PDB file of C-alpha atoms in Angstrom:
ATOM      1  CA  MET A   1      50.497 -21.721  22.904  1.00 48.00           C
ATOM      2  CA  GLU A   2      46.795 -21.542  22.170  1.00 61.00           C
ATOM      3  CA  GLN A   3      45.053 -24.751  21.146  1.00 78.00           C
ATOM      4  CA  ILE A   4      45.654 -25.264  17.418  1.00 86.00           C
ATOM      5  CA  GLU A   5      43.812 -27.754  15.254  1.00 92.00           C
ATOM      6  CA  TYR A   6      45.740 -30.468  13.437  1.00 94.00           C
ATOM      7  CA  ALA A   7      45.635 -30.763   9.658  1.00 94.00           C
ATOM      8  CA  THR A   8      43.652 -33.484   7.898  1.00 91.00           C
ATOM      9  CA  ILE A   9      44.474 -35.256   4.640  1.00 91.00           C
ATOM     10  CA  ASP A  10      42.231 -36.064   1.709  1.00 91.00           C
ATOM     11  CA  LYS A  11      44.520 -38.048  -0.603  1.00 84.00           C
ATOM     12  CA  ASP A  12      42.458 -37.095  -3.651  1.00 88.00           C
ATOM     13  CA  LEU A  13      43.714 -33.514  -3.236  1.00 92.00           C
ATOM     14  CA  TYR A  14      47.395 -34.409  -3.531  1.00 94.00           C
ATOM     15  CA  LYS A  15      48.049 -35.783  -7.000  1.00 93.00           C
ATOM     16  CA  GLN A  16      50.266 -32.934  -8.195  1.00 94.00           C
ATOM     17  CA  LYS A  17      53.203 -34.011 -10.398  1.00 92.00           C
ATOM     18  CA  THR A  18      56.018 -32.873  -8.078  1.00 94.00           C
ATOM     19  CA  ILE A  19      56.773 -33.494  -4.412  1.00 94.00           C
ATOM     20  CA  ILE A  20      57.124 -29.823  -3.591  1.00 95.00           C
ATOM     21  CA  LYS A  21      53.761 -28.990  -5.177  1.00 96.00           C
ATOM     22  CA  ARG A  22      52.025 -31.724  -3.167  1.00 96.00           C
ATOM     23  CA  ILE A  23      53.590 -30.507   0.077  1.00 96.00           C
ATOM     24  CA  GLU A  24      52.749 -26.900  -0.817  1.00 96.00           C
ATOM     25  CA  ALA A  25      49.135 -27.907  -1.423  1.00 96.00           C
ATOM     26  CA  LEU A  26      48.984 -29.638   1.966  1.00 97.00           C
ATOM     27  CA  PHE A  27      50.056 -26.466   3.767  1.00 97.00           C
ATOM     28  CA  LEU A  28      47.815 -24.186   1.704  1.00 96.00           C
ATOM     29  CA  ASN A  29      44.838 -26.435   2.450  1.00 96.00           C
ATOM     30  CA  ASN A  30      45.647 -26.260   6.159  1.00 96.00           C
ATOM     31  CA  VAL A  31      46.733 -22.676   6.847  1.00 96.00           C
ATOM     32  CA  GLY A  32      46.854 -22.095  10.602  1.00 94.00           C
ATOM     33  CA  LYS A  33      46.769 -25.829  11.359  1.00 95.00           C
ATOM     34  CA  ILE A  34      49.559 -28.126  12.525  1.00 96.00           C
ATOM     35  CA  VAL A  35      51.009 -30.401   9.839  1.00 96.00           C
ATOM     36  CA  THR A  36      52.973 -33.426  11.082  1.00 95.00           C
ATOM     37  CA  ASN A  37      55.961 -35.297   9.662  1.00 92.00           C
ATOM     38  CA  THR A  38      53.704 -38.321   9.096  1.00 93.00           C
ATOM     39  CA  GLN A  39      51.326 -36.246   6.980  1.00 95.00           C
ATOM     40  CA  LEU A  40      54.187 -34.733   5.004  1.00 94.00           C
ATOM     41  CA  VAL A  41      55.567 -38.186   4.210  1.00 93.00           C
ATOM     42  CA  GLU A  42      52.124 -39.399   3.147  1.00 94.00           C
ATOM     43  CA  VAL A  43      51.599 -36.474   0.781  1.00 95.00           C
ATOM     44  CA  ALA A  44      55.172 -36.643  -0.556  1.00 93.00           C
ATOM     45  CA  LYS A  45      54.688 -40.235  -1.749  1.00 93.00           C
ATOM     46  CA  ASP A  46      54.259 -40.819  -5.459  1.00 92.00           C
ATOM     47  CA  PRO A  47      50.455 -40.776  -5.994  1.00 91.00           C
ATOM     48  CA  ILE A  48      50.726 -43.629  -8.504  1.00 90.00           C
ATOM     49  CA  THR A  49      53.370 -45.970  -7.045  1.00 92.00           C
ATOM     50  CA  GLY A  50      53.087 -44.982  -3.387  1.00 90.00           C
ATOM     51  CA  LYS A  51      56.883 -44.820  -3.135  1.00 90.00           C
ATOM     52  CA  GLU A  52      58.254 -42.529  -0.439  1.00 86.00           C
ATOM     53  CA  PRO A  53      60.937 -40.130  -1.763  1.00 84.00           C
ATOM     54  CA  GLU A  54      64.265 -39.977   0.046  1.00 76.00           C
ATOM     55  CA  ASN A  55      64.632 -36.204   0.298  1.00 79.00           C
ATOM     56  CA  TRP A  56      61.094 -34.974   0.882  1.00 83.00           C
ATOM     57  CA  HIS A  57      62.312 -32.884   3.857  1.00 82.00           C
ATOM     58  CA  GLN A  58      64.470 -30.798   1.521  1.00 84.00           C
ATOM     59  CA  ARG A  59      61.351 -29.850  -0.437  1.00 89.00           C
ATOM     60  CA  LEU A  60      59.940 -28.541   2.846  1.00 87.00           C
ATOM     61  CA  SER A  61      63.078 -26.435   3.288  1.00 83.00           C
ATOM     62  CA  GLU A  62      62.693 -25.084  -0.247  1.00 86.00           C
ATOM     63  CA  LEU A  63      59.149 -23.937   0.508  1.00 90.00           C
ATOM     64  CA  ARG A  64      60.703 -21.688   3.151  1.00 84.00           C
ATOM     65  CA  THR A  65      63.839 -20.518   1.372  1.00 76.00           C
ATOM     66  CA  ASN A  66      62.945 -20.551  -2.340  1.00 80.00           C
ATOM     67  CA  TYR A  67      59.183 -20.052  -2.252  1.00 86.00           C
ATOM     68  CA  GLY A  68      59.189 -17.623   0.683  1.00 83.00           C
ATOM     69  CA  TYR A  69      56.555 -19.268   2.902  1.00 89.00           C
ATOM     70  CA  THR A  70      56.741 -18.706   6.661  1.00 88.00           C
ATOM     71  CA  ILE A  71      56.444 -22.246   8.007  1.00 90.00           C
ATOM     72  CA  LEU A  72      57.025 -22.433  11.750  1.00 88.00           C
ATOM     73  CA  SER A  73      58.576 -25.377  13.587  1.00 86.00           C
ATOM     74  CA  GLN A  74      59.590 -26.204  17.153  1.00 81.00           C
ATOM     75  CA  ARG A  75      62.451 -23.725  16.713  1.00 73.00           C
ATOM     76  CA  ASP A  76      60.063 -20.876  16.004  1.00 76.00           C
ATOM     77  CA  ARG A  77      57.102 -21.317  18.335  1.00 80.00           C
ATOM     78  CA  CYS A  78      56.811 -22.648  21.850  1.00 77.00           C
ATOM     79  CA  GLY A  79      54.246 -25.461  22.011  1.00 83.00           C
ATOM     80  CA  LEU A  80      55.017 -27.032  18.646  1.00 88.00           C
ATOM     81  CA  LYS A  81      56.540 -30.492  19.010  1.00 89.00           C
ATOM     82  CA  LEU A  82      59.417 -32.029  17.057  1.00 86.00           C
ATOM     83  CA  GLY A  83      58.112 -32.907  13.593  1.00 89.00           C
ATOM     84  CA  GLU A  84      55.212 -30.417  13.699  1.00 93.00           C
ATOM     85  CA  TYR A  85      54.917 -27.454  11.312  1.00 94.00           C
ATOM     86  CA  LEU A  86      52.584 -24.501  10.962  1.00 94.00           C
ATOM     87  CA  LEU A  87      51.974 -22.265   7.944  1.00 94.00           C
ATOM     88  CA  VAL A  88      50.671 -19.062   9.471  1.00 89.00           C
ATOM     89  CA  SER A  89      49.748 -17.232   6.257  1.00 91.00           C
ATOM     90  CA  ILE A  90      49.673 -17.679   2.480  1.00 93.00           C
ATOM     91  CA  GLU A  91      51.724 -14.470   2.177  1.00 89.00           C
ATOM     92  CA  LYS A  92      55.208 -15.042   0.753  1.00 84.00           C
ATOM     93  CA  ARG A  93      58.473 -13.279   1.485  1.00 72.00           C
ATOM     94  CA  GLU A  94      60.703 -12.032  -1.324  1.00 62.00           C
ATOM     95  CA  LYS A  95      62.675 -14.883  -2.934  1.00 54.00           C
ATOM     96  CA  ILE A  96      66.415 -15.155  -2.431  1.00 49.00           C
ATOM     97  CA  ASN A  97      68.879 -14.511  -5.230  1.00 51.00           C
ATOM     98  CA  LYS A  98      69.838 -17.238  -7.691  1.00 54.00           C
ATOM     99  CA  ARG A  99      72.608 -19.490  -6.385  1.00 61.00           C
ATOM    100  CA  VAL A 100      76.098 -19.721  -7.866  1.00 71.00           C
ATOM    101  CA  TYR A 101      77.937 -23.060  -7.873  1.00 81.00           C
ATOM    102  CA  PRO A 102      81.600 -24.155  -7.927  1.00 90.00           C
ATOM    103  CA  SER A 103      83.075 -25.854 -10.975  1.00 92.00           C
ATOM    104  CA  LYS A 104      82.939 -29.669 -11.145  1.00 93.00           C
ATOM    105  CA  GLU A 105      86.670 -29.999 -10.400  1.00 95.00           C
ATOM    106  CA  CYS A 106      86.385 -27.593  -7.478  1.00 95.00           C
ATOM    107  CA  TRP A 107      83.448 -29.553  -6.063  1.00 95.00           C
ATOM    108  CA  LYS A 108      85.495 -32.779  -6.228  1.00 95.00           C
ATOM    109  CA  LYS A 109      88.253 -31.105  -4.187  1.00 96.00           C
ATOM    110  CA  ILE A 110      85.720 -29.821  -1.645  1.00 96.00           C
ATOM    111  CA  LEU A 111      84.233 -33.289  -1.152  1.00 96.00           C
ATOM    112  CA  LYS A 112      87.704 -34.816  -0.780  1.00 96.00           C
ATOM    113  CA  ARG A 113      88.642 -32.272   1.889  1.00 96.00           C
ATOM    114  CA  ALA A 114      85.322 -32.801   3.664  1.00 95.00           C
ATOM    115  CA  ASN A 115      85.604 -36.599   3.464  1.00 95.00           C
ATOM    116  CA  ASN A 116      82.138 -36.522   1.863  1.00 95.00           C
ATOM    117  CA  CYS A 117      80.651 -35.095   5.078  1.00 96.00           C
ATOM    118  CA  CYS A 118      78.775 -31.919   6.007  1.00 95.00           C
ATOM    119  CA  GLU A 119      81.300 -29.303   7.187  1.00 94.00           C
ATOM    120  CA  TRP A 120      78.859 -27.160   9.199  1.00 89.00           C
ATOM    121  CA  SER A 121      80.418 -26.106  12.519  1.00 82.00           C
ATOM    122  CA  GLU A 122      78.297 -24.888  15.418  1.00 72.00           C
ATOM    123  CA  GLY A 123      79.951 -24.151  18.729  1.00 61.00           C
ATOM    124  CA  GLY A 124      83.014 -26.026  17.519  1.00 69.00           C
ATOM    125  CA  VAL A 125      81.015 -29.182  16.769  1.00 82.00           C
ATOM    126  CA  ILE A 126      81.118 -30.376  13.156  1.00 90.00           C
ATOM    127  CA  CYS A 127      77.880 -31.794  11.704  1.00 92.00           C
ATOM    128  CA  ASP A 128      79.839 -34.617   9.991  1.00 94.00           C
ATOM    129  CA  LEU A 129      76.761 -36.250   8.409  1.00 94.00           C
ATOM    130  CA  LYS A 130      77.995 -38.223   5.411  1.00 95.00           C
ATOM    131  CA  GLU A 131      76.454 -38.259   1.939  1.00 92.00           C
ATOM    132  CA  GLY A 132      73.753 -40.934   2.019  1.00 91.00           C
ATOM    133  CA  ASP A 133      73.339 -40.960   5.825  1.00 93.00           C
ATOM    134  CA  ILE A 134      69.863 -40.626   7.314  1.00 90.00           C
ATOM    135  CA  ASP A 135      69.441 -37.172   8.860  1.00 88.00           C
ATOM    136  CA  PRO A 136      68.345 -37.858  12.475  1.00 85.00           C
ATOM    137  CA  ILE A 137      66.559 -34.491  12.666  1.00 79.00           C
ATOM    138  CA  GLY A 138      65.277 -33.672   9.193  1.00 71.00           C
ATOM    139  CA  GLY A 139      64.749 -37.251   8.040  1.00 77.00           C
ATOM    140  CA  GLY A 140      65.594 -38.635   4.614  1.00 82.00           C
ATOM    141  CA  LYS A 141      69.018 -39.277   3.087  1.00 88.00           C
ATOM    142  CA  VAL A 142      71.695 -36.597   3.295  1.00 92.00           C
ATOM    143  CA  LYS A 143      72.657 -34.931   0.016  1.00 92.00           C
ATOM    144  CA  LEU A 144      75.643 -32.609   0.183  1.00 94.00           C
ATOM    145  CA  THR A 145      75.595 -29.343  -1.755  1.00 91.00           C
ATOM    146  CA  ALA A 146      78.112 -26.525  -2.160  1.00 92.00           C
ATOM    147  CA  ASP A 147      77.826 -23.412  -0.022  1.00 87.00           C
ATOM    148  CA  HIS A 148      79.808 -20.201  -0.453  1.00 83.00           C
ATOM    149  CA  LEU A 149      81.490 -19.407   2.871  1.00 79.00           C
ATOM    150  CA  GLN A 150      80.538 -15.722   2.819  1.00 66.00           C
ATOM    151  CA  PRO A 151      77.016 -14.494   1.991  1.00 54.00           C
ATOM    152  CA  HIS A 152      76.725 -13.435  -1.657  1.00 48.00           C
ATOM    153  CA  SER A 153      75.123 -10.215  -0.439  1.00 43.00           C
ATOM    154  CA  TYR A 154      78.561  -8.966   0.609  1.00 42.00           C
ATOM    155  CA  GLY A 155      79.144  -8.356  -3.081  1.00 43.00           C
ATOM    156  CA  GLN A 156      82.512 -10.070  -3.406  1.00 51.00           C
ATOM    157  CA  VAL A 157      83.457 -11.937  -6.579  1.00 58.00           C
ATOM    158  CA  VAL A 158      82.649 -15.650  -6.300  1.00 66.00           C
ATOM    159  CA  ASP A 159      85.576 -17.857  -7.298  1.00 78.00           C
ATOM    160  CA  MET A 160      84.059 -21.027  -8.747  1.00 86.00           C
ATOM    161  CA  ASP A 161      87.481 -22.753  -8.881  1.00 90.00           C
ATOM    162  CA  ASN A 162      88.777 -22.106  -5.356  1.00 92.00           C
ATOM    163  CA  PRO A 163      87.699 -24.810  -2.851  1.00 93.00           C
ATOM    164  CA  ASP A 164      88.785 -22.575   0.048  1.00 92.00           C
ATOM    165  CA  ASP A 165      85.851 -20.282  -0.788  1.00 89.00           C
ATOM    166  CA  TRP A 166      83.324 -23.097  -0.374  1.00 92.00           C
ATOM    167  CA  GLN A 167      82.090 -25.705   2.077  1.00 93.00           C
ATOM    168  CA  ALA A 168      80.028 -28.865   1.727  1.00 95.00           C
ATOM    169  CA  LEU A 169      76.729 -28.695   3.634  1.00 93.00           C
ATOM    170  CA  CYS A 170      73.799 -31.030   4.119  1.00 92.00           C
ATOM    171  CA  GLY A 171      70.365 -29.699   3.144  1.00 87.00           C
ATOM    172  CA  ARG A 172      69.368 -28.892   6.716  1.00 84.00           C
ATOM    173  CA  HIS A 173      72.450 -26.784   7.390  1.00 86.00           C
ATOM    174  CA  GLN A 174      72.132 -25.005   4.050  1.00 83.00           C
ATOM    175  CA  VAL A 175      68.785 -23.771   5.357  1.00 76.00           C
ATOM    176  CA  VAL A 176      70.222 -22.928   8.787  1.00 76.00           C
ATOM    177  CA  LYS A 177      72.904 -20.737   7.237  1.00 77.00           C
ATOM    178  CA  LYS A 178      70.404 -18.959   4.994  1.00 70.00           C
ATOM    179  CA  ASN A 179      68.316 -18.252   8.072  1.00 67.00           C
ATOM    180  CA  PHE A 180      71.347 -16.796   9.881  1.00 70.00           C
ATOM    181  CA  TRP A 181      72.095 -14.138   7.270  1.00 61.00           C
ATOM    182  CA  ASN A 182      69.994 -11.377   5.750  1.00 56.00           C
ATOM    183  CA  ASN A 183      70.382 -11.903   1.992  1.00 51.00           C
ATOM    184  CA  LYS A 184      69.794  -8.205   1.248  1.00 50.00           C
ATOM    185  CA  THR A 185      72.189  -6.600   3.734  1.00 50.00           C
ATOM    186  CA  GLY A 186      74.696  -9.350   4.561  1.00 50.00           C
ATOM    187  CA  LYS A 187      74.056  -8.690   8.260  1.00 58.00           C
ATOM    188  CA  LEU A 188      73.464 -11.313  10.917  1.00 64.00           C
ATOM    189  CA  ASN A 189      69.856 -12.405  11.378  1.00 73.00           C
ATOM    190  CA  ILE A 190      69.797 -12.198  15.165  1.00 78.00           C
ATOM    191  CA  LYS A 191      66.254 -13.537  15.451  1.00 76.00           C
ATOM    192  CA  ALA A 192      67.107 -16.699  13.499  1.00 71.00           C
ATOM    193  CA  ILE A 193      70.213 -17.259  15.616  1.00 76.00           C
ATOM    194  CA  LEU A 194      68.219 -16.954  18.836  1.00 79.00           C
ATOM    195  CA  GLN A 195      65.663 -19.397  17.448  1.00 73.00           C
ATOM    196  CA  SER A 196      68.398 -21.981  16.921  1.00 67.00           C
ATOM    197  CA  VAL A 197      69.926 -21.945  20.403  1.00 71.00           C
ATOM    198  CA  THR A 198      68.868 -23.800  23.551  1.00 76.00           C
ATOM    199  CA  VAL A 199      66.313 -22.517  26.070  1.00 82.00           C
ATOM    200  CA  LYS A 200      69.161 -21.824  28.507  1.00 86.00           C
ATOM    201  CA  GLU A 201      70.935 -19.694  25.905  1.00 85.00           C
ATOM    202  CA  LYS A 202      67.677 -17.878  25.125  1.00 86.00           C
ATOM    203  CA  GLU A 203      67.321 -17.086  28.844  1.00 89.00           C
ATOM    204  CA  GLU A 204      70.890 -15.771  28.940  1.00 90.00           C
ATOM    205  CA  ALA A 205      70.195 -13.507  25.952  1.00 89.00           C
ATOM    206  CA  TYR A 206      66.935 -12.361  27.547  1.00 90.00           C
ATOM    207  CA  ASN A 207      68.664 -11.489  30.828  1.00 89.00           C
ATOM    208  CA  PHE A 208      71.425  -9.671  28.941  1.00 83.00           C
ATOM    209  CA  LEU A 209      68.858  -7.516  27.129  1.00 85.00           C
ATOM    210  CA  LYS A 210      66.949  -6.787  30.338  1.00 85.00           C
ATOM    211  CA  ASP A 211      70.179  -5.597  31.915  1.00 74.00           C
ATOM    212  CA  TYR A 212      71.117  -3.639  28.778  1.00 69.00           C
ATOM    213  CA  PHE A 213      67.780  -1.806  28.719  1.00 78.00           C
ATOM    214  CA  LYS A 214      67.686  -1.466  32.544  1.00 71.00           C
ATOM    215  CA  GLU A 215      64.397  -3.350  32.832  1.00 68.00           C
TER     216      GLU A 215
END
């Protein structure tokens, strides 16, 4: 990756009322520059009390999924380190559709089944992060939220009272799932899946495609 400048922080610029607006301002003031976890934490702090919020990393996820910003991480670009992020442009993608949630009683049943843990399964391995745990990758305390098992874009009726139609996910895996599915077509987002796998798996996919296209 070409040499990219790191972002700088002027605390006087980040006194917005909400965490997400302060983090958004940091990226917009440093388009094309690398923003680090340390800088994100500093900006996310309450400008009056200096208190660090528990779930600042989820606000970062929302900038991608709800606001439509393309913020790259180690998953997206070779050369970026763990905890480094890059906003490549101020251009936004189209926002996703409004979420639907299960009923309160249904959510209680989901949490009981999940033992208050994230139910995300990848390669047969369950995330299993418990509500209130510290996320070892995303940072901050885990907050479980309800996720409909099938993408809403399939057009099926959402049953808000059937726990079998839902799963409990941590904030990080909510974002991962959104990245795996195209919200408009309901089709797999192959690029996002390839971004999430190991280098060895990327090489296997690359060799498969070379063989497929006879290159």
